[in-house]
GROMACS .gro file of C-alpha atoms in nm:
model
  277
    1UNK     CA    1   0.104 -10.123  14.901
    2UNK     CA    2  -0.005 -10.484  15.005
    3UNK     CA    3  -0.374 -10.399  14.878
    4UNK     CA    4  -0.259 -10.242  14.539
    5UNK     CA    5  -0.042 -10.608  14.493
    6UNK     CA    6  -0.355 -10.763  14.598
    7UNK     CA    7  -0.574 -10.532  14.312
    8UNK     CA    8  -0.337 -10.655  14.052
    9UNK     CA    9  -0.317 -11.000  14.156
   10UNK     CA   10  -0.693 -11.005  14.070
   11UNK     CA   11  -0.674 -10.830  13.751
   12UNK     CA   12  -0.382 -11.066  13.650
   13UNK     CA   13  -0.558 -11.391  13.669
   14UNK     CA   14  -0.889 -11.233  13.569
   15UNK     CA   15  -0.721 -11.126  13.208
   16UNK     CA   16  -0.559 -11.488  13.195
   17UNK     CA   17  -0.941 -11.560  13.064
   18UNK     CA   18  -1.077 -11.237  13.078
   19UNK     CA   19  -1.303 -11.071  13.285
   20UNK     CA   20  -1.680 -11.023  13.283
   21UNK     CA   21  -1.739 -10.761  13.014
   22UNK     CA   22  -1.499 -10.949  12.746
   23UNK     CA   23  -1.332 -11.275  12.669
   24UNK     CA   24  -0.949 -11.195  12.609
   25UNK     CA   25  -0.552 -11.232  12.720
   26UNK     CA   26  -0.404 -10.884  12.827
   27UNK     CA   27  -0.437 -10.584  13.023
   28UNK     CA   28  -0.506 -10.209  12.856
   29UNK     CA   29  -0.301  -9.954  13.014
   30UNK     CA   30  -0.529  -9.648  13.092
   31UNK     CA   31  -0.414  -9.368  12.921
   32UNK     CA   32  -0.523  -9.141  13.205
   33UNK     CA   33  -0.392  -9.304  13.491
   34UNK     CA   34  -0.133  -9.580  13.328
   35UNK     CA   35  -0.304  -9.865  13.528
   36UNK     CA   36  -0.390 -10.181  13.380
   37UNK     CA   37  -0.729 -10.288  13.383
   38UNK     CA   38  -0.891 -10.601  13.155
   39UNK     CA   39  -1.138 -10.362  13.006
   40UNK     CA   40  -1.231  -9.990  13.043
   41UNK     CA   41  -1.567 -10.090  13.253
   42UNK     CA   42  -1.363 -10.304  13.473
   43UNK     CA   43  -1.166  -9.947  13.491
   44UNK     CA   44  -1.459  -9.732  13.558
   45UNK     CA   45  -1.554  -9.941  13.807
   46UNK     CA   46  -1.289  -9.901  14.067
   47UNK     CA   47  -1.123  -9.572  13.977
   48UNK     CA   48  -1.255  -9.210  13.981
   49UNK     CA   49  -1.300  -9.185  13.656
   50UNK     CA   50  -1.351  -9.303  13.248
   51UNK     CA   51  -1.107  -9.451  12.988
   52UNK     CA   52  -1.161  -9.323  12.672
   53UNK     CA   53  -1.093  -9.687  12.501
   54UNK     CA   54  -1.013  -9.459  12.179
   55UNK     CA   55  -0.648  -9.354  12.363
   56UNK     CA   56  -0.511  -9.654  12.422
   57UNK     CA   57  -0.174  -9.689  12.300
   58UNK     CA   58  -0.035 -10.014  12.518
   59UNK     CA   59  -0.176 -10.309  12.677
   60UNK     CA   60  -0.003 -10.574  12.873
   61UNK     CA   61   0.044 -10.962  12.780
   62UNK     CA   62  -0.136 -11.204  13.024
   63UNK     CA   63   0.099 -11.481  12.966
   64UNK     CA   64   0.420 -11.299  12.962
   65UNK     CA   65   0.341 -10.962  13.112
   66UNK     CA   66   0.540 -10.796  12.808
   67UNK     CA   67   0.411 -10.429  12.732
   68UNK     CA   68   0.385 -10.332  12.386
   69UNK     CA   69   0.199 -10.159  12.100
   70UNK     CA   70  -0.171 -10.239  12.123
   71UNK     CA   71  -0.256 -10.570  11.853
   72UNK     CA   72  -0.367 -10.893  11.793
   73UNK     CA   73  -0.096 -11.073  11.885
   74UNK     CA   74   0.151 -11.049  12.124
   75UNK     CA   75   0.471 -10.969  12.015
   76UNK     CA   76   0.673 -11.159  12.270
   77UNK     CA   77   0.518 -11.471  12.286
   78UNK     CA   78   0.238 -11.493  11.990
   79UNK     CA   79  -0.046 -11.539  12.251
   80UNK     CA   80  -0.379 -11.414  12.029
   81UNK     CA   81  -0.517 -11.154  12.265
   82UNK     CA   82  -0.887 -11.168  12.094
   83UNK     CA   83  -1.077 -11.363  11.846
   84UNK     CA   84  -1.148 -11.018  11.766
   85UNK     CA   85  -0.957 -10.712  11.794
   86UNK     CA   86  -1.074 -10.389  11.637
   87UNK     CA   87  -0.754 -10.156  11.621
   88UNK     CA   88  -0.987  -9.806  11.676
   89UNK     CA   89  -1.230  -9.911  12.005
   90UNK     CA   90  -0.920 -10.139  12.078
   91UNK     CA   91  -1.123 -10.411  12.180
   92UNK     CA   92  -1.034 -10.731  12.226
   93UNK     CA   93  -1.278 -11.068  12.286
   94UNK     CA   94  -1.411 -11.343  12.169
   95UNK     CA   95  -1.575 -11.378  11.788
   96UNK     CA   96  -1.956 -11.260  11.825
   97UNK     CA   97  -1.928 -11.155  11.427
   98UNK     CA   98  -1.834 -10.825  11.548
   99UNK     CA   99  -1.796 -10.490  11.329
  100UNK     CA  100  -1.712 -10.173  11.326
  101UNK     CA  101  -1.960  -9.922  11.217
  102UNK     CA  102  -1.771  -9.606  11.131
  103UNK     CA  103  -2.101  -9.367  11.153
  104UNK     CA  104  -2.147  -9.528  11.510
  105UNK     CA  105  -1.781  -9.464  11.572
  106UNK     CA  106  -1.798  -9.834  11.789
  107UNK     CA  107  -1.813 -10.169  11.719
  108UNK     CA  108  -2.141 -10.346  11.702
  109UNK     CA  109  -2.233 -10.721  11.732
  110UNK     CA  110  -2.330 -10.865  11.400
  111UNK     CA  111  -2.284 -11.048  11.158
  112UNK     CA  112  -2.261 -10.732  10.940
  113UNK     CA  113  -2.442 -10.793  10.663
  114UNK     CA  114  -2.793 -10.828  10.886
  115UNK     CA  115  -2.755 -10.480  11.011
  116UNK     CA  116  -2.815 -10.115  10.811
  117UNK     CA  117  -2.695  -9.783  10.920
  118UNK     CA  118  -3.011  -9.551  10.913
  119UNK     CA  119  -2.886  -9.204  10.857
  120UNK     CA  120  -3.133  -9.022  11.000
  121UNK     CA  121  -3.137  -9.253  11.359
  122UNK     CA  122  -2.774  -9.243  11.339
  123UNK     CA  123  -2.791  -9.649  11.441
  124UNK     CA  124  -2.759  -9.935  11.348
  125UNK     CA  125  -3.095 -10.121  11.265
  126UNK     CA  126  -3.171 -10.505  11.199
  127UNK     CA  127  -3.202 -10.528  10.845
  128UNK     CA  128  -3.608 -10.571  10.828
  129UNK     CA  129  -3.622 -10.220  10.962
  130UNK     CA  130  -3.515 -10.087  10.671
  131UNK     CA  131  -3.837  -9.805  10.540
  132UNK     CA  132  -4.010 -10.004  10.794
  133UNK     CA  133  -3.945  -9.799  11.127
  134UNK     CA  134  -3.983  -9.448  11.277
  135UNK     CA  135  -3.701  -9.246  11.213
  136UNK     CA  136  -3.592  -9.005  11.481
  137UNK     CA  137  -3.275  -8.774  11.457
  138UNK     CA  138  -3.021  -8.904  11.698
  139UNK     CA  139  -3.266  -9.155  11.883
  140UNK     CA  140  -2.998  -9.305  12.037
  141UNK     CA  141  -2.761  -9.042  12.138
  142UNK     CA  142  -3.026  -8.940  12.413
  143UNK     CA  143  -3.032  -9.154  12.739
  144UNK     CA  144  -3.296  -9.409  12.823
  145UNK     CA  145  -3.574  -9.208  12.962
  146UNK     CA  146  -3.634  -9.493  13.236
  147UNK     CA  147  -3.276  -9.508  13.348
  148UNK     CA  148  -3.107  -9.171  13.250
  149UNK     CA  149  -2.789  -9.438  13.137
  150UNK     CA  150  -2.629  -9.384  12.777
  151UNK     CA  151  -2.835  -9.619  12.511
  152UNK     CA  152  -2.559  -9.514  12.214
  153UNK     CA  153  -2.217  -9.698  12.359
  154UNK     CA  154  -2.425  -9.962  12.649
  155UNK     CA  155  -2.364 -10.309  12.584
  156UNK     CA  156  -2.763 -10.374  12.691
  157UNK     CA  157  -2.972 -10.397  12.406
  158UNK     CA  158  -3.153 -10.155  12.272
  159UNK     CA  159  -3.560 -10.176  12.221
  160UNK     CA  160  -3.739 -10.011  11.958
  161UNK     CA  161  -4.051  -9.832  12.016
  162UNK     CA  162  -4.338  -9.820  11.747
  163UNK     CA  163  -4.281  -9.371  11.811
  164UNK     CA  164  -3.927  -9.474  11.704
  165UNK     CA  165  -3.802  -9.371  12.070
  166UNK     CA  166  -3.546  -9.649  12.239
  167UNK     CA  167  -3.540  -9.790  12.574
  168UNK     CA  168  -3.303 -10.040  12.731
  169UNK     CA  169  -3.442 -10.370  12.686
  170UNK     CA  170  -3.376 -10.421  13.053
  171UNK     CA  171  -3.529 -10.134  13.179
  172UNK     CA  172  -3.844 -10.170  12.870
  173UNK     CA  173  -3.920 -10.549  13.036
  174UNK     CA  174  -3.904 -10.390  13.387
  175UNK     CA  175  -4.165 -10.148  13.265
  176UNK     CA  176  -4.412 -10.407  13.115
  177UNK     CA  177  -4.392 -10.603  13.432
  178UNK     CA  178  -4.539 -10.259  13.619
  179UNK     CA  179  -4.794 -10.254  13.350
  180UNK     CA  180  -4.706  -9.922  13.199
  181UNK     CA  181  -4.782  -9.913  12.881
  182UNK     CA  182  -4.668  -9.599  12.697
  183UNK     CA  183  -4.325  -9.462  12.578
  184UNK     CA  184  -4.186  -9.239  12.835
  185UNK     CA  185  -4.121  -8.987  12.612
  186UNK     CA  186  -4.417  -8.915  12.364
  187UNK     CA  187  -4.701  -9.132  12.567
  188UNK     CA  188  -4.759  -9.298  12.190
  189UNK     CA  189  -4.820  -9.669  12.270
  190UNK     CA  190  -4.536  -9.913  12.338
  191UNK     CA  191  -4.700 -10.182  12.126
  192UNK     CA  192  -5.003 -10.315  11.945
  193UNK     CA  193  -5.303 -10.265  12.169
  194UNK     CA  194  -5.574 -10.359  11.932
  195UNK     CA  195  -5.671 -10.681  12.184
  196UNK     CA  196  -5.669 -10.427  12.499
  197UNK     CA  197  -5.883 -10.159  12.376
  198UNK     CA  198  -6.100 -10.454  12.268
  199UNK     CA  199  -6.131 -10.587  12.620
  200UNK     CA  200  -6.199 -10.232  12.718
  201UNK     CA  201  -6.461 -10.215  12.481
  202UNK     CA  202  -6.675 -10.482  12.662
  203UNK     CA  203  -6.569 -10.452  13.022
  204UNK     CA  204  -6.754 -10.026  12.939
  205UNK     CA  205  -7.062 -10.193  12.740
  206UNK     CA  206  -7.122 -10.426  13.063
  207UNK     CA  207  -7.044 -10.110  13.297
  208UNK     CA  208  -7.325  -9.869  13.229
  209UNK     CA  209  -7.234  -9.496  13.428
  210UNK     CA  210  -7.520  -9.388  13.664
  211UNK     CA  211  -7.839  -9.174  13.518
  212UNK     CA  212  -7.665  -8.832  13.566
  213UNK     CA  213  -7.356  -8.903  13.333
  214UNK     CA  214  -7.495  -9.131  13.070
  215UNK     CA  215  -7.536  -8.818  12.826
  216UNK     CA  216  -7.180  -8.659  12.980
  217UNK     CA  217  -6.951  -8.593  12.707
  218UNK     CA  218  -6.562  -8.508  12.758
  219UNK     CA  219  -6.263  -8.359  12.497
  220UNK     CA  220  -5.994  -8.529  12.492
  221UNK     CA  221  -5.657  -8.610  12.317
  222UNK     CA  222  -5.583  -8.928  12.172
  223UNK     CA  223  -5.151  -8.994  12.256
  224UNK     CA  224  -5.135  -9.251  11.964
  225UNK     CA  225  -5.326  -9.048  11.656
  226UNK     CA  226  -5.310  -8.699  11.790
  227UNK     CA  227  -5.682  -8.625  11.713
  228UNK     CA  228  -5.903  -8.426  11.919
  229UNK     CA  229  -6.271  -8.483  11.956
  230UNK     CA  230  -6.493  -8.528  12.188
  231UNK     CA  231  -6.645  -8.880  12.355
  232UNK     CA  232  -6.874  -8.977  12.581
  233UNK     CA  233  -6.744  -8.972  12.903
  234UNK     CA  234  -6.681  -9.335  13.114
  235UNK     CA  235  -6.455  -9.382  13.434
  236UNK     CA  236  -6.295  -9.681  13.219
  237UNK     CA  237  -6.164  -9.503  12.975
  238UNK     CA  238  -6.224  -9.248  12.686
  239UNK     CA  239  -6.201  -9.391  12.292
  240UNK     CA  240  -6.080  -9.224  12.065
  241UNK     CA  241  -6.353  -9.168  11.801
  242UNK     CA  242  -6.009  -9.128  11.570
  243UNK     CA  243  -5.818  -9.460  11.562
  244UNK     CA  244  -6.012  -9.641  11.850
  245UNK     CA  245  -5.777  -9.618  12.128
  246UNK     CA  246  -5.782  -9.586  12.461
  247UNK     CA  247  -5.466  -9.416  12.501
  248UNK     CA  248  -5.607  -9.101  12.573
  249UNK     CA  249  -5.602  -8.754  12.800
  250UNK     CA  250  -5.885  -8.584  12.929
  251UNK     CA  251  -5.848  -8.237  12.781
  252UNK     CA  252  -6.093  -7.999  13.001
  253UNK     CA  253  -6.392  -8.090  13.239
  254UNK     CA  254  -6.744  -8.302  13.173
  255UNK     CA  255  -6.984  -8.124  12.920
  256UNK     CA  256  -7.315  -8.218  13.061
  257UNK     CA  257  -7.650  -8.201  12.805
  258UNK     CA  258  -7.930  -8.029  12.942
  259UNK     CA  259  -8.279  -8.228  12.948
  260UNK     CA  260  -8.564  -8.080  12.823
  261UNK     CA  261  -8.818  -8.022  13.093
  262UNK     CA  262  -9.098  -8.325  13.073
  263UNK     CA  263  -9.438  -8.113  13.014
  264UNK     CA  264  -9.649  -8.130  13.361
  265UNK     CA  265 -10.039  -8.251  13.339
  266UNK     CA  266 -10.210  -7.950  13.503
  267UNK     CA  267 -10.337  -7.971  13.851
  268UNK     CA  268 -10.714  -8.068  13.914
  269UNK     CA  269 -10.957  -7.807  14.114
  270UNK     CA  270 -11.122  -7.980  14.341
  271UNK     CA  271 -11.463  -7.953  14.301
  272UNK     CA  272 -11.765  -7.827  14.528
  273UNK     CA  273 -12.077  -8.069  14.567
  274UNK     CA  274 -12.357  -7.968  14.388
  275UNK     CA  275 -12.631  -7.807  14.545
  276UNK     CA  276 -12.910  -8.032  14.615
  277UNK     CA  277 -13.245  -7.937  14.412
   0.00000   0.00000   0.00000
C-alpha cells in the first residue's frame, strides 16, 4: 500500500509540470486499468500492458485533483492542461504547431501547412517531397527493419530512404556510424554514393589483380539499377557497367578466358661433324 502511495506521489508532482514524453497539468485515467498516469508511455512503462490514448474518457487535475470529462481546461479551477490539446489522441502538451492528420489517425508536429499527406505512403511528408520521393504503399505502417519498433505512431523521427523505405533516424545514424551503407530492406543505396564509387575507382586502377585473374570476368547484380551484366572481376569491388556503382552482388562463380597457346620455335637436331676429306 505504502509503495502504491509512493507511485502516485511521483506521478503527482511529475504532472504538476509534466513528465518526460509531454509538457502538461493532469493525469489520464487508463481506461483499462483506471490508474492515472501523465501520459500513456509513462503507462506502458510500469504496467503490463498499453493504453489505447483513443479511450480515454477522464483525466485528473494536477492542481486540484478534480476528475472530469477529458478538455482543455479544467473545469474546477480553469488550470489550461495543454498549450495543445487534441480532443481524439487526447493529448495534451506544450505548442510545437501540432496537428491532427485524420489519414494518420494521430497528431503530427508541424506547422501544418509545411507537411502533405501522400496517399499512397499513407504519411505525412515535408512539403518538398511532394512528386519528388519514392512512394511505397504503407511505408510506414511496417516496423523499422533495424529495430523491429513501430515507425507509424514513434515519437523518433522518421528517415527517408532514396528506395522510399523508412528507418528511425536513431537507429539510421547508428547504422552510418557502423559503415553500412544500404537499406535493410531492398540493399538499394542509403544515399548518394557518386564520391565513393569514385574513390573506388582509383584505389582498383592503382590495385592491379595478379596475372591469372586480370582477364577473369564475373556476373553480377547491381542493388541500385537492377541490371545484370557481366564485369571484370576485382577483390575491391565489381562496377556496374549499368549506372556505375559499386553496390553490387556476385551472381555465380569467375568466368576465366582461355589463352591461346603461344606457337613453339621447333627444336634444333643436333648435328654430326662432318666427315673429314
Amino acid at each position: 500500500m505504502f509503495a502504491d502511495r509512493q507511485k502516485y506521489h511521483r506521478r503527482r508532482m511529475a504532472s504538476l509540470v509534466g513528465c518526460e514524453h509531454y509538457v502538461r497539468r493532469c493525469l489520464l485515467k487508463a481506461p483499462c486499468c483506471g490508474k492515472a498516469y501523465v501520459c500513456r508511455l509513462c503507462h506502458d512503462a510500469e504496467e503490463d500492458h498499453q493504453m489505447d490514448r483513443f479511450l480515454v474518457k477522464e483525466v485528473q487535475c494536477s492542481v486540484c485533483t478534480t476528475v472530469q470529462q477529458a478538455q482543455q481546461t479544467c473545469v474546477e479551477c480553469n488550470v489550461t492542461f495543454g498549450e495543445y490539446y487534441c480532443d481524439i489522441c487526447h493529448l495534451f502538451d506544450k505548442d510545437k504547431k501540432q496537428y491532427h492528420c485524420q489519414p494518420c489517425g494521430i497528431c503530427r508536429i508541424g506547422p501544418r501547412e509545411k507537411y502533405f499527406h501522400c496517399e499512397k505512403c499513407n504519411l505525412c511528408l515535408a512539403g518538398d517531397l511532394r512528386g519528388n520521393h519514392k512512394c511505397v504503399e504503407n511505408v510506414s505502417r511496417q516496423n523499422c527493419p533495424v529495430c523491429m519498433e513501430d515507425i507509424h505512431t514513434s515519437r523518433i523521427g522518421a528517415q527517408i530512404l532514396p528506395c522510399g523505405h523508412l528507418l528511425h533516424k536513431t537507429c539510421f545514424d547508428d547504422m552510418v556510424q557502423t559503415g553500412a551503407y544500404r537499406c535493410p530492406l531492398c540493399m538499394h543505396s542509403a544515399w548518394n554514393m557518386e564520391h565513393n564509387w569514385e574513390q573506388m575507382d582509383k584505389e582498383i586502377s592503382q590495385s592491379p589483380m595478379p596475372t591469372e585473374y586480370q582477364d577473369a570476368t564475373v556476373k553480377i547484380i547491381c542493388n541500385d539499377c537492377q541490371t545484370h551484366c557481366m564485369v571484370p572481376f576485382h577483390v575491391l569491388g565489381m562496377k556496374c557497367s549499368g549506372c556505375g556503382s559499386y553496390n553490387t552482388a556476385q551472381n555465380g562463380g569467375l568466368i576465366r578466358q582461355s589463352r591461346e597457346p603461344q606457337p613453339q620455335e621447333p627444336e634444333q637436331q643436333p648435328q654430326s661433324p662432318l666427315p673429314e676429306p
